[in-house]
């Protein structure tokens, strides 16, 4: 008896003919393994904050393709907890992927954020938050200090990896460069970029509201004895 093997498009079948056995089966295309990126979820990193030391591009994919935005230098990002190879997914300032090679654990970015080298010692940079005790009842809204943002009207800064927002406390002394680039209007408010001592006791750089657009209200020159 002759056995004939035939490559066809049908389902595997065995058929008998008058003088031989016919075997037919389908050819199913083989799926090639793709070089898919390896992604890892780290639960301990969900919603944690990381600082940036250089501007970063935000991408749509973990392979860093499809640019959709940017992150400013000396600001911060909030992680989703999903990591790729040399990349990490972020949820703020917008959802996407960034490279991890320049991220640092200090959420506020570089301690001085490109500010003048004598920002801590030169009296000309000294500013203070207004207070009821010194400036009157009109400033009662500043009794709890100010919440700092990573960019003008941007995402909040937090204390380490907690849900506690950070910023200069009541009547705190802050340092302001005086540069036009560190004073901006956004979201109907005027924002000022300052160096302050965070609630964890470390220096940070962030943007705080200084009143409505075009108005300098919350921050005043340091008083005598403050420098």
Short mmCIF file of C-alpha atoms in Angstrom, two decimals:
data_model
loop_
_atom_site.label_atom_id
_atom_site.label_comp_id
_atom_site.label_asym_id
_atom_site.label_seq_id
_atom_site.Cartn_x
_atom_site.Cartn_y
_atom_site.Cartn_z
CA UNK A 1 0.00 0.00 0.00
CA UNK A 2 1.34 3.42 -0.87
CA UNK A 3 1.15 6.29 1.63
CA UNK A 4 1.06 9.72 0.14
CA UNK A 5 1.63 12.79 2.29
CA UNK A 6 0.00 15.93 0.89
CA UNK A 7 0.44 19.46 2.28
CA UNK A 8 -2.93 21.15 2.13
CA UNK A 9 -5.02 23.79 3.87
CA UNK A 10 -7.52 21.47 5.50
CA UNK A 11 -7.54 19.93 8.93
CA UNK A 12 -5.38 16.88 9.46
CA UNK A 13 -7.25 14.01 7.71
CA UNK A 14 -6.57 10.47 6.64
CA UNK A 15 -8.33 9.30 3.46
CA UNK A 16 -8.17 6.00 1.60
CA UNK A 17 -8.05 5.83 -2.17
CA UNK A 18 -8.44 2.72 -4.27
CA UNK A 19 -4.81 1.84 -4.28
CA UNK A 20 -3.17 4.01 -1.61
CA UNK A 21 -3.67 5.88 1.63
CA UNK A 22 -3.77 9.67 1.39
CA UNK A 23 -2.63 11.76 4.38
CA UNK A 24 -3.38 15.46 4.31
CA UNK A 25 -2.82 18.08 6.99
CA UNK A 26 -2.70 21.80 7.28
CA UNK A 27 0.39 23.93 7.58
CA UNK A 28 -0.07 26.26 10.54
CA UNK A 29 2.21 29.34 10.38
CA UNK A 30 4.76 29.35 13.17
CA UNK A 31 4.63 32.47 15.37
CA UNK A 32 8.04 33.96 15.79
CA UNK A 33 8.93 34.98 19.34
CA UNK A 34 9.13 38.71 19.51
CA UNK A 35 11.77 40.57 21.48
CA UNK A 36 9.18 41.96 23.87
CA UNK A 37 10.58 44.12 26.69
CA UNK A 38 10.66 42.63 30.17
CA UNK A 39 8.49 44.60 32.57
CA UNK A 40 8.57 44.30 36.35
CA UNK A 41 6.12 45.60 38.93
CA UNK A 42 7.66 46.83 42.18
CA UNK A 43 4.89 47.40 44.69
CA UNK A 44 7.19 49.35 47.01
CA UNK A 45 7.74 51.93 44.25
CA UNK A 46 4.09 52.66 43.43
CA UNK A 47 3.34 56.40 43.79
CA UNK A 48 6.90 57.18 44.89
CA UNK A 49 8.65 60.36 43.80
CA UNK A 50 11.99 60.72 42.02
CA UNK A 51 13.97 63.85 41.20
CA UNK A 52 15.42 64.79 37.83
CA UNK A 53 18.88 66.21 37.24
CA UNK A 54 18.45 66.86 33.49
CA UNK A 55 15.43 67.45 31.22
CA UNK A 56 13.70 64.18 30.35
CA UNK A 57 11.55 63.19 27.39
CA UNK A 58 8.32 61.32 28.16
CA UNK A 59 7.46 58.49 25.74
CA UNK A 60 4.38 56.38 25.08
CA UNK A 61 6.23 53.03 25.30
CA UNK A 62 8.76 51.32 27.54
CA UNK A 63 11.15 51.16 24.58
CA UNK A 64 11.20 54.97 24.57
CA UNK A 65 9.40 55.57 21.30
CA UNK A 66 6.70 58.12 20.57
CA UNK A 67 7.65 61.28 22.47
CA UNK A 68 4.63 62.91 24.15
CA UNK A 69 6.07 65.41 26.63
CA UNK A 70 8.99 66.56 28.74
CA UNK A 71 10.02 66.78 32.39
CA UNK A 72 11.98 69.83 33.50
CA UNK A 73 15.42 69.47 35.04
CA UNK A 74 15.58 69.72 38.82
CA UNK A 75 11.91 68.81 39.15
CA UNK A 76 10.35 65.41 39.85
CA UNK A 77 8.21 62.54 38.57
CA UNK A 78 5.77 60.15 40.26
CA UNK A 79 6.22 56.43 39.52
CA UNK A 80 3.54 53.82 38.78
CA UNK A 81 5.76 50.99 40.01
CA UNK A 82 6.28 49.43 36.55
CA UNK A 83 9.91 49.16 35.41
CA UNK A 84 11.43 48.20 32.07
CA UNK A 85 15.07 47.83 31.08
CA UNK A 86 16.57 51.19 31.95
CA UNK A 87 13.11 52.74 31.86
CA UNK A 88 10.25 53.39 34.26
CA UNK A 89 6.59 54.28 33.83
CA UNK A 90 5.45 57.54 35.44
CA UNK A 91 2.00 58.91 36.23
CA UNK A 92 2.99 62.56 36.77
CA UNK A 93 3.53 65.11 35.34
CA UNK A 94 1.79 62.88 32.76
CA UNK A 95 1.41 59.17 32.06
CA UNK A 96 4.29 57.76 30.05
CA UNK A 97 7.79 56.28 30.16
CA UNK A 98 11.17 57.88 30.90
CA UNK A 99 14.76 56.72 31.11
CA UNK A 100 15.99 56.01 34.64
CA UNK A 101 19.68 56.88 34.24
CA UNK A 102 19.35 60.46 35.50
CA UNK A 103 16.62 59.98 38.12
CA UNK A 104 17.67 60.44 41.75
CA UNK A 105 16.02 59.53 45.05
CA UNK A 106 15.77 63.17 46.17
CA UNK A 107 12.31 64.07 44.91
CA UNK A 108 13.12 67.76 44.72
CA UNK A 109 15.89 67.20 42.19
CA UNK A 110 19.34 68.68 42.67
CA UNK A 111 19.46 70.48 46.05
CA UNK A 112 20.15 73.93 44.56
CA UNK A 113 18.42 73.34 41.24
CA UNK A 114 20.76 75.58 39.26
CA UNK A 115 20.28 78.51 41.64
CA UNK A 116 23.11 81.00 42.41
CA UNK A 117 26.00 79.43 44.30
CA UNK A 118 25.60 81.93 47.15
CA UNK A 119 21.83 81.47 47.40
CA UNK A 120 22.11 80.41 51.07
CA UNK A 121 24.40 83.18 52.28
CA UNK A 122 23.71 86.32 50.25
CA UNK A 123 21.12 88.51 52.03
CA UNK A 124 19.74 89.74 48.68
CA UNK A 125 18.13 86.33 48.15
CA UNK A 126 16.41 86.19 51.53
CA UNK A 127 12.59 86.13 51.54
CA UNK A 128 9.99 85.20 54.15
CA UNK A 129 6.41 83.98 54.16
CA UNK A 130 4.08 86.66 55.46
CA UNK A 131 2.27 85.87 58.72
CA UNK A 132 -0.53 87.14 60.92
CA UNK A 133 1.91 87.97 63.70
CA UNK A 134 4.05 90.24 61.53
CA UNK A 135 1.74 91.35 58.71
CA UNK A 136 -1.80 91.25 60.10
CA UNK A 137 -5.01 89.21 59.92
CA UNK A 138 -5.20 89.51 56.13
CA UNK A 139 -2.61 86.72 55.95
CA UNK A 140 -4.46 84.15 58.04
CA UNK A 141 -4.48 81.80 55.04
CA UNK A 142 -0.70 81.45 55.41
CA UNK A 143 -0.86 80.07 58.95
CA UNK A 144 -0.19 76.57 57.63
CA UNK A 145 2.53 77.67 55.21
CA UNK A 146 2.50 76.97 51.48
CA UNK A 147 2.45 73.77 49.43
CA UNK A 148 5.28 73.58 46.91
CA UNK A 149 4.89 72.35 43.33
CA UNK A 150 7.41 70.83 40.94
CA UNK A 151 6.51 73.33 38.22
CA UNK A 152 4.31 76.47 38.17
CA UNK A 153 0.79 75.17 38.92
CA UNK A 154 2.18 71.63 38.47
CA UNK A 155 2.25 68.49 40.60
CA UNK A 156 2.67 68.68 44.37
CA UNK A 157 5.91 67.97 46.16
CA UNK A 158 5.66 65.33 48.90
CA UNK A 159 7.62 64.43 52.00
CA UNK A 160 9.80 61.50 50.95
CA UNK A 161 7.48 58.70 49.74
CA UNK A 162 4.50 59.66 51.94
CA UNK A 163 1.20 61.29 50.97
CA UNK A 164 2.11 64.39 53.02
CA UNK A 165 2.56 67.45 50.82
CA UNK A 166 5.71 69.48 51.37
CA UNK A 167 6.53 73.17 51.30
CA UNK A 168 7.76 76.08 53.42
CA UNK A 169 6.05 76.24 56.81
CA UNK A 170 4.43 79.19 58.59
CA UNK A 171 6.58 82.36 58.49
CA UNK A 172 9.47 80.36 57.01
CA UNK A 173 12.55 81.94 55.46
CA UNK A 174 13.07 80.94 51.83
CA UNK A 175 15.65 81.85 49.21
CA UNK A 176 14.68 83.46 45.89
CA UNK A 177 17.11 84.05 43.02
CA UNK A 178 15.39 87.19 41.77
CA UNK A 179 15.63 85.94 38.18
CA UNK A 180 12.70 86.50 35.82
CA UNK A 181 12.77 82.77 34.96
CA UNK A 182 11.98 81.96 38.60
CA UNK A 183 8.82 84.11 38.64
CA UNK A 184 5.96 82.95 36.41
CA UNK A 185 2.19 83.27 36.03
CA UNK A 186 0.17 80.08 35.51
CA UNK A 187 -3.31 78.85 36.35
CA UNK A 188 -4.46 82.31 37.43
CA UNK A 189 -1.72 82.65 40.05
CA UNK A 190 1.78 84.03 40.29
CA UNK A 191 4.41 81.41 41.12
CA UNK A 192 7.84 81.93 42.61
CA UNK A 193 10.63 79.35 42.58
CA UNK A 194 12.30 79.17 45.97
CA UNK A 195 14.71 77.09 47.96
CA UNK A 196 13.15 76.05 51.26
CA UNK A 197 13.69 73.60 54.09
CA UNK A 198 11.25 70.71 53.68
CA UNK A 199 9.35 69.07 56.49
CA UNK A 200 11.92 66.25 56.54
CA UNK A 201 14.60 68.84 57.33
CA UNK A 202 16.35 68.82 53.95
CA UNK A 203 16.69 71.72 51.48
CA UNK A 204 14.42 71.55 48.46
CA UNK A 205 13.62 73.67 45.42
CA UNK A 206 10.02 74.16 44.37
CA UNK A 207 7.40 76.59 43.13
CA UNK A 208 5.01 78.23 45.61
CA UNK A 209 2.02 80.51 44.90
CA UNK A 210 2.71 84.19 45.54
CA UNK A 211 -0.79 85.55 44.93
CA UNK A 212 -2.99 86.06 41.89
CA UNK A 213 -1.43 86.64 38.46
CA UNK A 214 0.68 89.77 38.38
CA UNK A 215 0.61 90.17 42.17
CA UNK A 216 3.37 89.53 44.71
CA UNK A 217 1.53 88.88 47.96
CA UNK A 218 2.67 85.86 50.00
CA UNK A 219 6.43 86.37 49.91
CA UNK A 220 8.10 89.46 51.36
CA UNK A 221 11.66 90.68 51.88
CA UNK A 222 13.30 89.29 55.00
CA UNK A 223 12.98 91.34 58.16
CA UNK A 224 15.92 92.79 60.08
CA UNK A 225 18.02 89.98 61.48
CA UNK A 226 16.95 87.52 58.82
CA UNK A 227 19.48 86.93 56.08
#
